[in-house]
CSV table of C-alpha atoms in Angstrom, one decimal:
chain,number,residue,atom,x,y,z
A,1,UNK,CA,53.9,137.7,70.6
A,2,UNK,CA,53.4,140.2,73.5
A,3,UNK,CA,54.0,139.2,76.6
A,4,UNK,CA,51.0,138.7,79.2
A,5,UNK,CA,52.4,141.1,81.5
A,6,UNK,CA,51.5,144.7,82.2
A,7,UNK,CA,55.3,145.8,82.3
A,8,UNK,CA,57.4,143.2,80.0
A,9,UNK,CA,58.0,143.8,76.6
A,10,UNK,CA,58.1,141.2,74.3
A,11,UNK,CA,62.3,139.6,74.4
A,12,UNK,CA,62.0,138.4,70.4
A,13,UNK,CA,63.6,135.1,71.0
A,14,UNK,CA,62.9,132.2,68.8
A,15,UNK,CA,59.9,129.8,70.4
A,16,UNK,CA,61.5,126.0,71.7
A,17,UNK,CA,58.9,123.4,69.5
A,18,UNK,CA,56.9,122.1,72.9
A,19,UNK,CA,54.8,119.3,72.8
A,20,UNK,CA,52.5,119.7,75.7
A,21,UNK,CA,50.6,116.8,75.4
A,22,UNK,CA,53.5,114.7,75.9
A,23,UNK,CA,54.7,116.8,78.3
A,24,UNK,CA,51.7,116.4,80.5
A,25,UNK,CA,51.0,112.9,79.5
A,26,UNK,CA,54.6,112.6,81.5
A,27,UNK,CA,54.0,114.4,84.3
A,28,UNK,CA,50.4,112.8,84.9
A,29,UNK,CA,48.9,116.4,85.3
A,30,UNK,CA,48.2,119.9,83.0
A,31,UNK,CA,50.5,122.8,83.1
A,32,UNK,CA,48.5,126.7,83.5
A,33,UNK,CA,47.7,128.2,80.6
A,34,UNK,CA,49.7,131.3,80.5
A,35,UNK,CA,52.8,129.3,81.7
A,36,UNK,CA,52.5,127.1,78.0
A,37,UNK,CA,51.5,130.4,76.3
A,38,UNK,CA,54.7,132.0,77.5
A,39,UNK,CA,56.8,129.2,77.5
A,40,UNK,CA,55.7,127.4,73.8
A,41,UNK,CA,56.0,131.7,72.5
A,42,UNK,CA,59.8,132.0,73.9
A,43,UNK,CA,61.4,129.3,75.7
A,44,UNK,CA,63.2,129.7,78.9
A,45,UNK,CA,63.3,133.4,80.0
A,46,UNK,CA,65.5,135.2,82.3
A,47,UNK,CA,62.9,137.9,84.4
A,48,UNK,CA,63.8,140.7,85.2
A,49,UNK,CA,67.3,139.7,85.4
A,50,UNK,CA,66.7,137.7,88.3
A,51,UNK,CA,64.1,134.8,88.0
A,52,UNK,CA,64.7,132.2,85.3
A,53,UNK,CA,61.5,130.7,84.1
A,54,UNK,CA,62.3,126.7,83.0
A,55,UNK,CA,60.4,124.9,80.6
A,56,UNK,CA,60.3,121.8,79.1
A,57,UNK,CA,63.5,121.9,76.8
A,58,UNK,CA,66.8,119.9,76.6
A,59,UNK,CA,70.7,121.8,75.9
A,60,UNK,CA,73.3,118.8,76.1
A,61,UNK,CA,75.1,119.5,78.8
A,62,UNK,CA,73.7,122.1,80.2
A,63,UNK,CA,69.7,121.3,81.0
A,64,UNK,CA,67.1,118.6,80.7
A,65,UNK,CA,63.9,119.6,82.1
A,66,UNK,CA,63.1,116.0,83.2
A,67,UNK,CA,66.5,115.6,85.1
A,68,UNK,CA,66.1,119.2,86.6
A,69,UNK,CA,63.1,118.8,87.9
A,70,UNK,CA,63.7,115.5,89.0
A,71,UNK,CA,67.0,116.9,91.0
A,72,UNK,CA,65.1,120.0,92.1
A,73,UNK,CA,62.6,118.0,94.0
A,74,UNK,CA,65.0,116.2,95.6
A,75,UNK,CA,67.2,118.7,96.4
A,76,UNK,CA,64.0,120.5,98.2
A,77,UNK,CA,62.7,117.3,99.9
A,78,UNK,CA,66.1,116.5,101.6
A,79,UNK,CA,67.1,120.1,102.7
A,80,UNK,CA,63.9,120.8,104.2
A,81,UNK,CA,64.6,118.0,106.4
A,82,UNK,CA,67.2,120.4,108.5
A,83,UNK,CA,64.7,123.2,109.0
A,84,UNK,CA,61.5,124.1,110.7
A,85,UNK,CA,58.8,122.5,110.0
A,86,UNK,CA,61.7,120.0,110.1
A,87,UNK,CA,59.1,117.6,107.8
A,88,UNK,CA,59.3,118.1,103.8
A,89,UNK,CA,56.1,119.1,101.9
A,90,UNK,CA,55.3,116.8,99.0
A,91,UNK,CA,56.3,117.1,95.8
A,92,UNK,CA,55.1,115.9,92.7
A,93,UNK,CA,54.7,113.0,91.6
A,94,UNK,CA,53.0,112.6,95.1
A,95,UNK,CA,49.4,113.5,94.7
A,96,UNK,CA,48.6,117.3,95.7
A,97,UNK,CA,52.5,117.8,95.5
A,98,UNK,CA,55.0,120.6,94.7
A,99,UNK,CA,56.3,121.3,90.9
A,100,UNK,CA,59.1,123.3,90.2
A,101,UNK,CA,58.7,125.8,87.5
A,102,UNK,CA,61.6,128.2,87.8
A,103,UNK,CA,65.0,129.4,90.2
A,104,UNK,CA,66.1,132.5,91.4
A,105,UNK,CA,69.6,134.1,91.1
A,106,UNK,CA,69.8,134.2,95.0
A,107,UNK,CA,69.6,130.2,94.9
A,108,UNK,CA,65.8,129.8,95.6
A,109,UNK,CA,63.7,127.8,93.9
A,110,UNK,CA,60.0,128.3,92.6
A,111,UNK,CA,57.1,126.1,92.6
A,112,UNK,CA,53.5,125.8,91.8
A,113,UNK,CA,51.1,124.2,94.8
A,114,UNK,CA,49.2,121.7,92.8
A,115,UNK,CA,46.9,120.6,95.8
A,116,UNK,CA,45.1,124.4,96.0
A,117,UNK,CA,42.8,123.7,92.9
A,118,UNK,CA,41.9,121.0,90.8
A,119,UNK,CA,42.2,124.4,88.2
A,120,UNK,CA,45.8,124.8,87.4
A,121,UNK,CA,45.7,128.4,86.2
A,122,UNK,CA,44.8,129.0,90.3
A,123,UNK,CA,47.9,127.3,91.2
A,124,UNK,CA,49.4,129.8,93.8
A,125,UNK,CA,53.2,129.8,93.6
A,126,UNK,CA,55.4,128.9,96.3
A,127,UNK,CA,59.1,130.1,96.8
A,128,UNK,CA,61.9,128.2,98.2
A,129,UNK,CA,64.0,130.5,100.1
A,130,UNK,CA,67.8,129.3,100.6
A,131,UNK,CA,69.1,132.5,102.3
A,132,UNK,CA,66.2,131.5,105.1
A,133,UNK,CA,67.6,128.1,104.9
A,134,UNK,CA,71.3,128.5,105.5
A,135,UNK,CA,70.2,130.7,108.3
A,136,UNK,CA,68.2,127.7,110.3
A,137,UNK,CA,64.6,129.2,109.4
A,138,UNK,CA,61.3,127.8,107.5
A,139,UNK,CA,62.4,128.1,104.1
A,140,UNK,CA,58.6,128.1,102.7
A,141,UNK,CA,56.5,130.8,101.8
A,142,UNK,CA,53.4,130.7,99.8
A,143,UNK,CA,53.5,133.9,98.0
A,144,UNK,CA,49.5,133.7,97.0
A,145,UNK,CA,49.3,134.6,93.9
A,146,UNK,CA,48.9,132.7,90.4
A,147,UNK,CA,52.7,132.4,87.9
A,148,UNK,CA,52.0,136.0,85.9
A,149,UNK,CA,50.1,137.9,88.7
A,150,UNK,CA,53.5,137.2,91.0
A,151,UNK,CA,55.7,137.6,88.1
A,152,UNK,CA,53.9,140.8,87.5
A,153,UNK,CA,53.6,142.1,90.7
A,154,UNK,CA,57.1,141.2,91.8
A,155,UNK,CA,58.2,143.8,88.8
A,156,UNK,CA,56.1,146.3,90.2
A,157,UNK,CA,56.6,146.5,93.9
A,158,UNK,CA,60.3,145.9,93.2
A,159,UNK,CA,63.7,147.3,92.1
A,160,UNK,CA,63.7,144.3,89.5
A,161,UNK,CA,64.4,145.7,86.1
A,162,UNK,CA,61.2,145.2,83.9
A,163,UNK,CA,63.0,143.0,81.0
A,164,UNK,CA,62.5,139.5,79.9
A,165,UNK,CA,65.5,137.5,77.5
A,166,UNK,CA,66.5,134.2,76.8
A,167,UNK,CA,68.5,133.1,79.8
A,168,UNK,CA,72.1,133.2,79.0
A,169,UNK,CA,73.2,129.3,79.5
A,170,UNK,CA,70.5,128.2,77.0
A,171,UNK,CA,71.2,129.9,74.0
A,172,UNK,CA,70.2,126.9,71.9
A,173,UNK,CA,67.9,125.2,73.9
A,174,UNK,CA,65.5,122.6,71.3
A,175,UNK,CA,62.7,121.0,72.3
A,176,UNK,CA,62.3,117.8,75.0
A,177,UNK,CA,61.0,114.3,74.6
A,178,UNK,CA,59.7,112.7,78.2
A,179,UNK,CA,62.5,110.2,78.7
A,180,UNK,CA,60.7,106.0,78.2
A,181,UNK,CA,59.4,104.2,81.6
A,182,UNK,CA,62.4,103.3,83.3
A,183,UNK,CA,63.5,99.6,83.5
A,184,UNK,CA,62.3,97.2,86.8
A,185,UNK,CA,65.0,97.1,88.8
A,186,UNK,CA,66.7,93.3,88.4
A,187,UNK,CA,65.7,91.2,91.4
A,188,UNK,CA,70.1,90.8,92.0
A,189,UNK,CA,70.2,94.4,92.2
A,190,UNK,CA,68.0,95.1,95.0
A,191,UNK,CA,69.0,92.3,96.8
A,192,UNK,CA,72.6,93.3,96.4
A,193,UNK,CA,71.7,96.5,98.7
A,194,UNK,CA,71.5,94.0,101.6
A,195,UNK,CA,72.8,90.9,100.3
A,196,UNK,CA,76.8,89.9,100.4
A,197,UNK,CA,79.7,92.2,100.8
A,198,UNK,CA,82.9,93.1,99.3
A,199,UNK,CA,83.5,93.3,95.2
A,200,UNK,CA,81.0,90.4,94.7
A,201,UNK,CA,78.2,92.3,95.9
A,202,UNK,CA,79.5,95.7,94.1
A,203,UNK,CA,79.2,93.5,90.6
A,204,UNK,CA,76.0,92.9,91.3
A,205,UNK,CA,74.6,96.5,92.6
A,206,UNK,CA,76.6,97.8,90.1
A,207,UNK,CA,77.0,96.2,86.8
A,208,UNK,CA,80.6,96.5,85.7
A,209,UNK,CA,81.3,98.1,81.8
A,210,UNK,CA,82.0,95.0,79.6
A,211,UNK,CA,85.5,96.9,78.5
A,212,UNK,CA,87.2,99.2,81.4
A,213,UNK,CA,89.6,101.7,80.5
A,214,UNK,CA,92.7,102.2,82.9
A,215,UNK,CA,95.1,103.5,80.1
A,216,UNK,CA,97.6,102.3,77.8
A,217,UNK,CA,100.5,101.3,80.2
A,218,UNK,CA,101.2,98.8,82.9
A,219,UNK,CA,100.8,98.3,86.9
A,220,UNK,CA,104.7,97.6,86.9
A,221,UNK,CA,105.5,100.6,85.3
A,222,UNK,CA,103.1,103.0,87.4
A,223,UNK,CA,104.7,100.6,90.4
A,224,UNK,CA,107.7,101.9,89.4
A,225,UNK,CA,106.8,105.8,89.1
A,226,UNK,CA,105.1,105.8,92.0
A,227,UNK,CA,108.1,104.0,94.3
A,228,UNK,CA,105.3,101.6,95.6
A,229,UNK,CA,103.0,98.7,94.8
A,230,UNK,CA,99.0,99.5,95.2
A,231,UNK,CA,96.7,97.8,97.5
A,232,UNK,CA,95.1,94.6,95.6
A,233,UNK,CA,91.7,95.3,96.3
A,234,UNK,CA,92.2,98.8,94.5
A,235,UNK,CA,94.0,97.1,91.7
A,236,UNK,CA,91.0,94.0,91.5
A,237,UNK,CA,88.5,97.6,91.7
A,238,UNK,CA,90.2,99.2,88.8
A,239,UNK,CA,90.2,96.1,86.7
A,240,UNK,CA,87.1,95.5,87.1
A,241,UNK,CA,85.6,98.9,86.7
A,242,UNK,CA,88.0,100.8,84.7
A,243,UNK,CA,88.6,104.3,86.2
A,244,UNK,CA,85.2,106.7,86.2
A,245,UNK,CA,82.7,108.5,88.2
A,246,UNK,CA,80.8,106.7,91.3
A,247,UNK,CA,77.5,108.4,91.4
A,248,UNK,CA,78.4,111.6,89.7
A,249,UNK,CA,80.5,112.4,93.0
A,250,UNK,CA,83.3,110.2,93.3
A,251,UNK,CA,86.1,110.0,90.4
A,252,UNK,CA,89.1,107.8,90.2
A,253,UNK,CA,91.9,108.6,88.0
A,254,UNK,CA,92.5,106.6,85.1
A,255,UNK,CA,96.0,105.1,86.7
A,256,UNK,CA,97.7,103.7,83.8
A,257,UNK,CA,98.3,106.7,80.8
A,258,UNK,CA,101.1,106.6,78.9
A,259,UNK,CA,102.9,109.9,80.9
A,260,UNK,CA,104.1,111.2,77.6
A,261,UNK,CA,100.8,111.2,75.9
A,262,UNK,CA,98.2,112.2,78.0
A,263,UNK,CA,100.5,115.3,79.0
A,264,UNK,CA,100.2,116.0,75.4
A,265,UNK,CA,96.4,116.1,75.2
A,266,UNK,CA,96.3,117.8,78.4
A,267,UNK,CA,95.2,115.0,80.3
A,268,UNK,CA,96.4,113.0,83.5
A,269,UNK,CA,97.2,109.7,84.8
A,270,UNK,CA,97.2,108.1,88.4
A,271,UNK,CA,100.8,109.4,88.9
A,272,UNK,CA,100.8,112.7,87.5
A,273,UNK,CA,97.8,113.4,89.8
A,274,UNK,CA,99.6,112.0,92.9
A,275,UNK,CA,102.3,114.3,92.2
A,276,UNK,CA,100.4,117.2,91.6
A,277,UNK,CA,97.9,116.8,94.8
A,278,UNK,CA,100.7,116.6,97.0
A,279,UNK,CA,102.8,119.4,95.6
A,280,UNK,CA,99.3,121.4,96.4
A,281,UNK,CA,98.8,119.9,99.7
A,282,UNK,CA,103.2,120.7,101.0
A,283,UNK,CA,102.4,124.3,99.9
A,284,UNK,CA,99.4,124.5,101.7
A,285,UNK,CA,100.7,122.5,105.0
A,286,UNK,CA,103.8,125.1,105.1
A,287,UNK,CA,101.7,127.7,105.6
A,288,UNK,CA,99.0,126.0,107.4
A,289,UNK,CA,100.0,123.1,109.2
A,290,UNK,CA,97.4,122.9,111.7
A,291,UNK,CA,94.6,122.0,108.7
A,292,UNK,CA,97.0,120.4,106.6
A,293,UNK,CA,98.2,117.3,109.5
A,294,UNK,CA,99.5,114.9,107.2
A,295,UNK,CA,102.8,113.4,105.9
A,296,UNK,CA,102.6,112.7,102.0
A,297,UNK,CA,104.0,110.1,100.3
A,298,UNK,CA,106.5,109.2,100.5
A,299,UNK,CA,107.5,110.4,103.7
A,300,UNK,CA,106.1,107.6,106.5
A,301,UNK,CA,102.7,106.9,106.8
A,302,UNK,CA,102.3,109.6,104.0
A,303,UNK,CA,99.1,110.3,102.2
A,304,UNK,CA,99.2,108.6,98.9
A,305,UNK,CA,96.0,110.0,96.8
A,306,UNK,CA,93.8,108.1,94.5
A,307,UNK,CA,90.5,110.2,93.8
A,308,UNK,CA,88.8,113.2,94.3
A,309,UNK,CA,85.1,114.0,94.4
A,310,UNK,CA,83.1,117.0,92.7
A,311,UNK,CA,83.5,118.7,95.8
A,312,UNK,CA,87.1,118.8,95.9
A,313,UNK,CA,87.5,116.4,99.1
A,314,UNK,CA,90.4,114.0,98.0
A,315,UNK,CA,90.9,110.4,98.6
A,316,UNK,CA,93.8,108.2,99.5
A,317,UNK,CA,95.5,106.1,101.7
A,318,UNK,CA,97.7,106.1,104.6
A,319,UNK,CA,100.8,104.5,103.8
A,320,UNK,CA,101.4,102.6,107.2
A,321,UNK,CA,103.0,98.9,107.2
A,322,UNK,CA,102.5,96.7,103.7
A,323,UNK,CA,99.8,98.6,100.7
A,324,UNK,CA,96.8,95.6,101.5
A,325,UNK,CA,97.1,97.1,105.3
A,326,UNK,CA,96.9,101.1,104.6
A,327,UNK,CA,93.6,102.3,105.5
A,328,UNK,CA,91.5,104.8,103.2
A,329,UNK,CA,91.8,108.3,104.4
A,330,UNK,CA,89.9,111.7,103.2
A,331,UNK,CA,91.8,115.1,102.9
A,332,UNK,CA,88.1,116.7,103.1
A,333,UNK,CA,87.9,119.9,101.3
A,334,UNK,CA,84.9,122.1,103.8
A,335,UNK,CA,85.7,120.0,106.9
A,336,UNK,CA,88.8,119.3,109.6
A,337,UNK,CA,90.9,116.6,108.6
A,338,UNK,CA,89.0,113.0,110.3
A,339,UNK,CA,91.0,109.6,111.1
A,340,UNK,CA,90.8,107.0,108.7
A,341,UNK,CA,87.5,105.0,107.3
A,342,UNK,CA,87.2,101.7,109.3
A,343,UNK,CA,86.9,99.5,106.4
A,344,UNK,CA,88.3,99.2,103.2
A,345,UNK,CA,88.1,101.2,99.7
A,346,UNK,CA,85.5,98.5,98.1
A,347,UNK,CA,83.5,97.8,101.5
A,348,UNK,CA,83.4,101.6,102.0
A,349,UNK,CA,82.2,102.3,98.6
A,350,UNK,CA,79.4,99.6,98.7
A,351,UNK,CA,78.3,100.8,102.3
A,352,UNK,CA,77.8,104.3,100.5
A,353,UNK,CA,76.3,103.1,97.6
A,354,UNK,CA,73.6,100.8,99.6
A,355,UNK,CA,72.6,104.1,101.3
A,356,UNK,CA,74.3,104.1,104.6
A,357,UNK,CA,76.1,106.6,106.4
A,358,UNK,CA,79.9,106.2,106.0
A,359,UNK,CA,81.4,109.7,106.9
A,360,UNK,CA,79.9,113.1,106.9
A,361,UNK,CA,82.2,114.0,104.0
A,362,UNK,CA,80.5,111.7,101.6
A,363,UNK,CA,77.4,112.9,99.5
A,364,UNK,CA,74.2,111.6,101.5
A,365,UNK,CA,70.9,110.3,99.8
A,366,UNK,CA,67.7,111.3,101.3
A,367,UNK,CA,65.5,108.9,103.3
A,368,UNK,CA,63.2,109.1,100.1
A,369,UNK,CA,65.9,108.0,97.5
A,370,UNK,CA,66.0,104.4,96.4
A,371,UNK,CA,69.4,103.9,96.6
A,372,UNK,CA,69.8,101.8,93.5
A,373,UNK,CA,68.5,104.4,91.9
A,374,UNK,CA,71.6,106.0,92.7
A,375,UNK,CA,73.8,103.4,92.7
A,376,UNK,CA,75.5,104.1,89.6
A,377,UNK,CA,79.1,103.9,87.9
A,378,UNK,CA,79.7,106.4,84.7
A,379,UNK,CA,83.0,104.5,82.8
A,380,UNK,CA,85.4,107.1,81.4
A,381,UNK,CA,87.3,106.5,78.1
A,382,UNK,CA,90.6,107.7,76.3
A,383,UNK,CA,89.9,111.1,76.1
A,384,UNK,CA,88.4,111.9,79.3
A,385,UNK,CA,90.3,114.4,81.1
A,386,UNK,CA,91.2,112.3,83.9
């Protein structure tokens, strides 16, 4: 199929099976015509190597429209909070709101303005501009113009090369099916956000997996490697959860694999990783004390690590007096180093996970978010890598 553009040549890829009425039975709304034209005839394009047009398609691992633009949304909503207008527009679902159609290499994102026609093939496109962003300005400008007549005219009037491919990180991209109504919430969930403290109240915000994985050793034994007991309430945490991802940001170490094993599948335990954090950390503090403050285990009052999130920042203790006193510290990887939390590993984590601010290091929701929602624990297995 040719493309609908005046300068594009048709790209030749195989078409992604779309099933638009599901599709826009899902998202309560329908889609412009040429966007399904273009999108059912070739899937998810790179233009003009340097705008990738998304569609409703699924590669495991890499992309799921629903969760993109789900996350894209989001994303918008809470960074437009920091800028002028300093108040986010809507986005769909909200009636009249934006929906995210594509991104841009320079990290901007593209939308359609669904409240300036009841006729979506008038839809004018809108452009979130990050570069704007970072640099304290209004990130939002409506660039007027229908999907093709921008993409089109954006070839013209620029030094955009006039070619149109599958993008690259979706090679095999199949088609999507609009993910079920999600559960109600149980009633002990939400009142968990509020209700109780400590591990009691975690269990019940956060359902613990029925069979936790630490690894295939002991505590005595890691005891024993490390040259130090563990505080209980970290021990009780582990037992109870296994190790895993909090929220797809904070991930603790599976503490007890076998040494000898896991080096030889390339993975790690809880002391392997201590000992390879803190070689990192001595190098860096001899040549940069005045970022790197700490003492490490086991000097006194060492940092001891125990997890890391996706942004590197790393997690740990302060070894002062007996292991149920040593406070939770953060070695944070984009900030100066801060003093220890004021409460404990499990009252911290719930604080975080009811929505509350606990430190700037740790990832924020927005004031839209329902924080169970996001209040989530992914349990790792034997062969995860940590």
């Amino acid at each position: 199929m040719e493309l609908p553009f005046t300068v594009l040549s048709d790209p030749g890829d195989e078409p992604v099976a779309i099933n638009w009425q599901a599709v826009e039975s899902w998202l309560g709304l329908g889609l412009p015509r040429d966007y399904k034209t273009l999108a059912g005839a070739h899937g998810p394009l790179d233009i003009g190597d340097f705008i990738w047009l998304h569609v409703p398609c699924v590669q495991e691992g890499r992309f799921d429209y629903g969760d993109w633009l789900k996350e894209t949304h989001r994303l918008c909503r809470s960074w437009s909070r920091s800028v002028p207008p300093y108040t986010p527009p809507p986005f769909h679902p909200e009636p009249g709101g934006l929906l995210a159609w594509g991104t841009t290499r320079q990290a901007g994102y593209l939308f359609w303005d669904t409240s300036a026609s009841p006729d979506p093939d008038q839809w004018p496109v809108v452009a979130y501009d990050s570069d704007a962003s970072n640099a304290g300005q209004g990130p939002w400008q409506n660039l007027g113009l229908p999907l093709l007549e921008m993409l089109d005219a954006t070839i013209r009037t620029s030094a955009l090369p006039p070619t149109a491919r599958r993008t690259a990180f979706l090679p095999d991209a199949g088609p999507w099916t609009p993910p079920p109504p999600l559960e109600p919430v149980a009633p002990s969930r939400r009142a968990a956000l509020t209700e109780g403290g400590g591990l009691d109240a975690l269990r019940r915000l956060v359902p613990p997996p029925s069979t936790p994985y630490l690894g295939g050793t002991d505590w005595e034994g890691l005891f024993d490697r490390l040259g130090t007991r563990l505080p209980a309430e970290y021990v009780s945490l582990l037992e109870t959860y296994g190790s895993g991802s909090w929220r797809s940001w904070l991930n603790f170490v599976t503490p007890l694999r076998d040494p000898g094993a896991a080096r030889s599948k390339g993975y790690r335990g809880l002391a392997d990783y201590v000992e390879q954090m803190l070689d990192i950390y001595r190098g860096l503090r001899a040549e940069y004390p005045e970022y790197q403050p700490l003492a490490v285990w086991p000097e006194p009052g060492g940092f001891l690590p125990f997890a890391d999130s996706i942004d590197g920042d790393v997690f740990g203790w302060l070894t002062l007096g007996e292991p149920d006193d040593w406070p939770v510290i953060i070695y944070p990887r984009h900030e100066d180093q801060g003093p220890p939390l004021p409460d404990g590993l499990v009252d911290t984590l719930l604080a975080w996970l009811r929505g509350r601010p606990v430190s700037t290091v740790f990832e924020r929701l927005d004031e839209a978010d329902d924080p169970v929602e996001f209040a989530t624990f992914e349990p790792w297995h034997a062969e995860s890598s940590l």
